[in-house]
Amino acid sequence: MFGVHDVLMTGICFCKFHFRIFESSLLISRIIFAMNENLKLRRMAEAKLPTEFGHCLIVGFEEISSGRDHIALVYGDITTPDPVLSRIHSECLTGDTLFSLKCDCGHQLGATLSQIGQEGRGVLLYHRQEGRGIGLVNKIRAYALQDKGLDTVEANLQLGFKPDERDFTLCADMYKLLGVRAVRLITNNPLKVDILKKAGINVVERVPIEVGRNGNNDRYLKVKAEKLGHLFKNCNEK
Ligand SMILES: Nc1nc2c(ncn2[C@@H]2O[C@H](COP(=O)(O)OP(=O)(O)OP(=O)(O)O)[C@@H](O)[C@H]2O)c(=O)[nH]1
């Protein structure tokens, strides 16, 4: 004879089995979507994440060719037609987590999340291409050259890199995998806007973000404006 316990256990096993099938079919459909759209990334995992700026969904992506990972922090419903407030934030370990004053990255990250938190809707793409794509150790080498007088662009060139080695088409793919087609992009870098537009993302507005200027990064910000085309009211108008 079957007891209540047996019935319950059978029910639980049934649900677990079907949940696994559901999870696998979701993963397969995402892989097929990525292949159809010729995307360079797959959406791999997601979970709720409470933050100081509100509760969000953290989504993990993996580059198909290299396995390198990137993340998105999603606040509110970003799948509705209204353009989404968003920032592509390139990884900067020194600025984002170690309080470096050599750049403006940490301040930009905090200001963005605070702005998204106030609106209650938005997405931060955390683009893990540290040091404008040259990696952390090479960024330290570039800093060493800057200690000797080179600027941020000259240092990259001296090390054999382009001034900017990042691939922003990956970010367009992240937007597509998140169901975002129109964004209000928080950036001072017009190159990001151009690349996203060419990759099929409708950037309806560029939202400037001028925070974190100090005596240590003033020259760096000037060079970004003069050599990398960044738009700063304070520099460009001089
Ligand atoms: N190679 C190199 N990378 C740097 C240096 N300073 C900051 N970075 C990196 O630059 C990236 C951020 O790029 P930024 O040029 O500050 O800004 P952006 O992303 O182009 O534009 P915004 O959207 O306006 O912030 C991060 O990956 C930092 O690690 C440097 O002196 N040399």
Coordinates of C-alpha atoms and ligand atoms in Angstrom, one line a residue:
M1 CA 0.0 0.0 0.0
F2 CA 1.2 3.5 -0.8
G3 CA 1.2 6.0 2.1
V4 CA 1.0 9.8 2.0
H5 CA 4.8 10.0 2.3
D6 CA 5.2 7.8 -0.9
V7 CA 2.7 10.0 -2.8
L8 CA 4.5 13.1 -1.7
M9 CA 8.0 11.8 -2.6
T10 CA 6.7 10.6 -6.0
G11 CA 5.3 14.1 -6.5
I12 CA 8.6 15.8 -5.5
C13 CA 10.6 13.5 -7.9
F14 CA 8.1 14.2 -10.7
C15 CA 8.5 18.0 -10.2
K16 CA 12.3 17.8 -9.9
F17 CA 12.5 15.7 -13.1
H18 CA 10.2 18.2 -15.1
F19 CA 12.1 21.2 -13.7
R20 CA 15.4 19.7 -15.0
I21 CA 13.8 19.1 -18.4
F22 CA 12.5 22.7 -18.3
E23 CA 16.0 24.1 -17.4
S24 CA 17.7 22.0 -20.1
S25 CA 15.2 23.1 -22.8
L26 CA 15.7 26.7 -21.7
L27 CA 19.4 26.4 -22.1
I28 CA 19.1 24.7 -25.5
S29 CA 16.7 27.3 -26.7
R30 CA 19.2 30.0 -25.6
I31 CA 22.0 28.3 -27.4
I32 CA 19.9 28.0 -30.6
F33 CA 19.0 31.7 -30.3
A34 CA 22.7 32.6 -29.9
M35 CA 23.6 30.5 -33.0
N36 CA 20.8 31.9 -35.1
E37 CA 21.6 35.5 -34.3
N38 CA 25.4 34.8 -34.7
L39 CA 26.0 36.0 -31.1
K40 CA 29.4 35.7 -29.5
L41 CA 28.0 35.0 -26.1
R42 CA 25.6 32.6 -24.3
R43 CA 23.4 33.6 -21.3
M44 CA 24.5 31.0 -18.7
A45 CA 23.0 31.7 -15.3
E46 CA 21.0 34.2 -13.3
A47 CA 20.0 34.9 -9.7
K48 CA 18.5 37.6 -7.5
L49 CA 21.0 40.0 -6.0
P50 CA 20.1 42.6 -3.3
T51 CA 22.3 45.7 -3.6
E52 CA 22.5 49.1 -1.9
F53 CA 20.7 50.5 -5.0
G54 CA 17.8 48.1 -5.0
H55 CA 17.2 44.4 -5.8
C56 CA 18.4 43.3 -9.1
L57 CA 18.9 40.2 -11.2
I58 CA 22.5 39.3 -11.9
V59 CA 22.9 37.5 -15.2
G60 CA 26.1 35.7 -16.2
F61 CA 27.3 35.4 -19.8
E62 CA 30.1 33.4 -21.4
E63 CA 31.9 34.1 -24.6
I64 CA 31.5 31.1 -26.9
S65 CA 35.0 31.2 -28.3
S66 CA 37.0 31.8 -25.1
G67 CA 34.8 31.0 -22.1
R68 CA 35.5 34.4 -20.6
D69 CA 32.6 35.7 -18.5
H70 CA 30.7 39.0 -18.3
I71 CA 27.7 40.0 -16.2
A72 CA 24.7 42.3 -16.3
L73 CA 22.8 43.8 -13.3
V74 CA 19.2 44.1 -14.3
Y75 CA 16.9 46.5 -12.3
G76 CA 13.2 46.3 -12.9
D77 CA 11.5 45.2 -16.2
I78 CA 13.8 46.0 -19.1
T79 CA 11.9 44.1 -21.7
T80 CA 9.1 46.8 -22.1
P81 CA 9.4 49.1 -25.1
D82 CA 10.6 52.2 -23.2
P83 CA 14.3 52.8 -23.8
V84 CA 16.4 51.5 -20.9
L85 CA 18.8 53.6 -18.9
S86 CA 22.1 51.7 -19.2
R87 CA 25.9 51.8 -18.9
I88 CA 28.6 49.6 -20.3
H89 CA 31.1 49.6 -17.6
S90 CA 34.5 48.2 -18.5
E91 CA 36.2 46.3 -15.7
C92 CA 38.7 48.4 -13.7
L93 CA 39.8 46.5 -10.6
T94 CA 41.9 49.4 -9.3
G95 CA 39.1 52.0 -9.7
D96 CA 36.0 49.9 -9.1
T97 CA 37.2 48.1 -6.0
L98 CA 40.5 49.4 -4.8
F99 CA 39.6 53.1 -4.5
S100 CA 42.2 54.3 -7.1
L101 CA 42.3 58.0 -7.8
K102 CA 44.2 57.5 -11.1
C103 CA 40.9 57.1 -13.1
D104 CA 37.2 58.0 -12.9
C105 CA 35.9 54.4 -13.1
G106 CA 34.9 53.8 -9.5
H107 CA 32.9 57.0 -9.3
Q108 CA 31.2 56.3 -12.6
L109 CA 30.2 52.9 -11.4
G110 CA 28.7 54.2 -8.2
A111 CA 26.9 57.2 -9.9
T112 CA 25.4 54.9 -12.6
L113 CA 24.0 52.4 -10.1
S114 CA 22.6 55.2 -8.0
Q115 CA 20.9 56.8 -11.1
I116 CA 19.5 53.4 -12.1
G117 CA 18.4 52.8 -8.5
Q118 CA 16.5 56.1 -8.5
E119 CA 14.7 55.3 -11.7
G120 CA 14.0 51.8 -10.5
R121 CA 14.8 50.4 -14.0
G122 CA 17.9 50.0 -15.9
V123 CA 20.8 47.7 -16.7
L124 CA 24.5 47.8 -16.0
L125 CA 26.7 45.6 -18.3
Y126 CA 29.9 44.8 -16.5
H127 CA 32.2 44.3 -19.5
R128 CA 35.2 42.3 -18.2
Q129 CA 37.8 43.7 -20.5
E130 CA 40.1 45.2 -17.9
G131 CA 42.6 48.0 -18.9
R132 CA 40.7 48.8 -22.1
G133 CA 41.1 45.2 -23.1
I134 CA 44.9 44.7 -22.3
G135 CA 44.4 43.0 -19.0
L136 CA 45.3 43.9 -15.4
V137 CA 49.0 43.1 -15.5
N138 CA 49.5 45.1 -18.7
K139 CA 47.5 48.0 -17.2
I140 CA 50.0 48.0 -14.4
R141 CA 52.8 48.1 -16.9
A142 CA 51.0 51.0 -18.6
Y143 CA 50.8 52.7 -15.3
A144 CA 54.5 52.2 -14.8
L145 CA 55.2 53.9 -18.1
Q146 CA 52.8 56.8 -17.1
D147 CA 54.9 57.1 -13.9
K148 CA 57.8 57.9 -16.3
G149 CA 55.8 60.6 -18.1
L150 CA 53.9 58.8 -20.9
D151 CA 50.2 59.4 -21.2
T152 CA 47.6 56.7 -21.2
V153 CA 47.6 56.3 -25.0
E154 CA 51.3 56.5 -25.5
A155 CA 51.8 53.8 -22.8
N156 CA 49.5 51.4 -24.6
L157 CA 51.3 52.0 -27.9
Q158 CA 54.7 51.5 -26.2
L159 CA 53.5 48.1 -25.0
G160 CA 52.5 47.1 -28.5
F161 CA 48.7 47.6 -28.0
K162 CA 46.2 49.8 -29.7
P163 CA 45.0 52.7 -27.5
D164 CA 41.7 50.8 -27.0
E165 CA 41.6 47.0 -27.5
R166 CA 38.0 46.5 -26.3
D167 CA 35.3 44.7 -28.2
F168 CA 31.9 46.4 -27.6
T169 CA 30.0 44.2 -30.0
L170 CA 29.9 41.7 -27.1
C171 CA 27.8 44.3 -25.3
A172 CA 25.4 44.5 -28.2
D173 CA 25.0 40.8 -27.9
M174 CA 24.4 41.0 -24.1
Y175 CA 21.6 43.5 -24.8
K176 CA 20.1 41.2 -27.4
L177 CA 20.2 38.2 -25.0
L178 CA 18.5 40.4 -22.3
G179 CA 15.7 41.5 -24.8
V180 CA 16.9 45.1 -24.8
R181 CA 16.7 47.0 -28.1
A182 CA 16.6 50.6 -27.1
V183 CA 18.9 52.3 -24.6
R184 CA 19.7 55.6 -23.0
L185 CA 23.5 55.1 -22.7
I186 CA 25.4 56.5 -19.8
T187 CA 28.8 57.4 -21.3
N188 CA 31.2 60.1 -22.4
N189 CA 32.6 57.9 -25.1
P190 CA 30.9 58.4 -28.5
L191 CA 32.6 55.3 -29.9
K192 CA 30.4 53.1 -27.8
V193 CA 27.3 54.7 -29.2
D194 CA 28.5 54.2 -32.8
I195 CA 29.5 50.6 -32.3
L196 CA 26.2 49.7 -30.6
K197 CA 24.2 51.4 -33.3
K198 CA 26.1 49.6 -36.0
A199 CA 25.4 46.3 -34.1
G200 CA 21.6 46.9 -34.2
I201 CA 21.0 48.5 -30.8
N202 CA 18.9 51.7 -30.8
V203 CA 20.8 54.2 -28.7
V204 CA 18.2 57.0 -28.3
E205 CA 20.2 59.2 -26.1
R206 CA 23.8 59.6 -24.7
V207 CA 23.6 60.4 -21.0
P208 CA 26.9 62.2 -19.9
I209 CA 28.6 61.0 -16.7
E210 CA 31.2 63.4 -15.4
V211 CA 32.2 62.4 -11.9
G212 CA 35.4 61.7 -10.0
R213 CA 37.7 64.3 -11.4
N214 CA 40.6 64.9 -9.0
G215 CA 44.2 66.2 -9.0
N216 CA 45.5 62.7 -9.9
N217 CA 43.4 62.0 -12.9
D218 CA 43.0 65.4 -14.4
R219 CA 45.7 64.8 -17.1
Y220 CA 44.3 61.3 -17.8
L221 CA 40.8 62.8 -18.5
K222 CA 42.3 65.5 -20.7
V223 CA 44.1 62.9 -22.8
K224 CA 40.8 60.9 -23.1
A225 CA 39.1 64.0 -24.4
E226 CA 42.0 65.0 -26.8
K227 CA 43.1 61.6 -28.1
L228 CA 40.2 59.2 -27.5
G229 CA 37.3 61.5 -28.4
H230 CA 35.6 61.5 -25.0
L231 CA 33.1 64.3 -24.5
F232 CA 33.7 66.3 -21.3
K233 CA 32.1 69.7 -20.8
N234 CA 35.1 70.7 -18.7
C235 CA 37.8 69.7 -21.2
N236 CA 36.1 70.0 -24.6
E237 CA 35.0 73.6 -24.0
K238 CA 38.5 74.8 -23.1
Ligands
LIG1 N1 45.3 50.6 -20.7 C1 44.8 51.4 -19.8 N2 43.5 51.2 -19.3 C2 43.1 52.1 -18.4 C3 43.8 53.1 -17.9 N3 43.0 53.8 -17.0 C4 41.8 53.2 -16.9 N4 41.9 52.1 -17.8 C5 40.8 51.2 -18.2 O1 39.9 51.9 -19.0 C6 38.6 51.3 -18.9 C7 37.6 52.3 -18.8 O2 37.6 53.1 -19.9 P1 37.5 54.7 -20.0 O3 38.4 55.2 -21.0 O4 37.7 55.2 -18.6 O5 36.0 55.0 -20.3 P2 35.1 54.4 -21.4 O6 34.6 53.1 -20.9 O7 35.8 54.4 -22.7 O8 34.0 55.6 -21.5 P3 32.9 56.0 -20.4 O9 31.7 55.2 -20.8 O10 32.7 57.5 -20.6 O11 33.4 55.7 -19.1 C8 38.7 50.3 -17.8 O12 38.8 49.0 -18.3 C9 39.9 50.7 -17.0 O13 40.6 49.6 -16.4 C10 45.1 53.3 -18.4 O14 45.9 54.2 -18.0 N5 45.6 52.4 -19.3

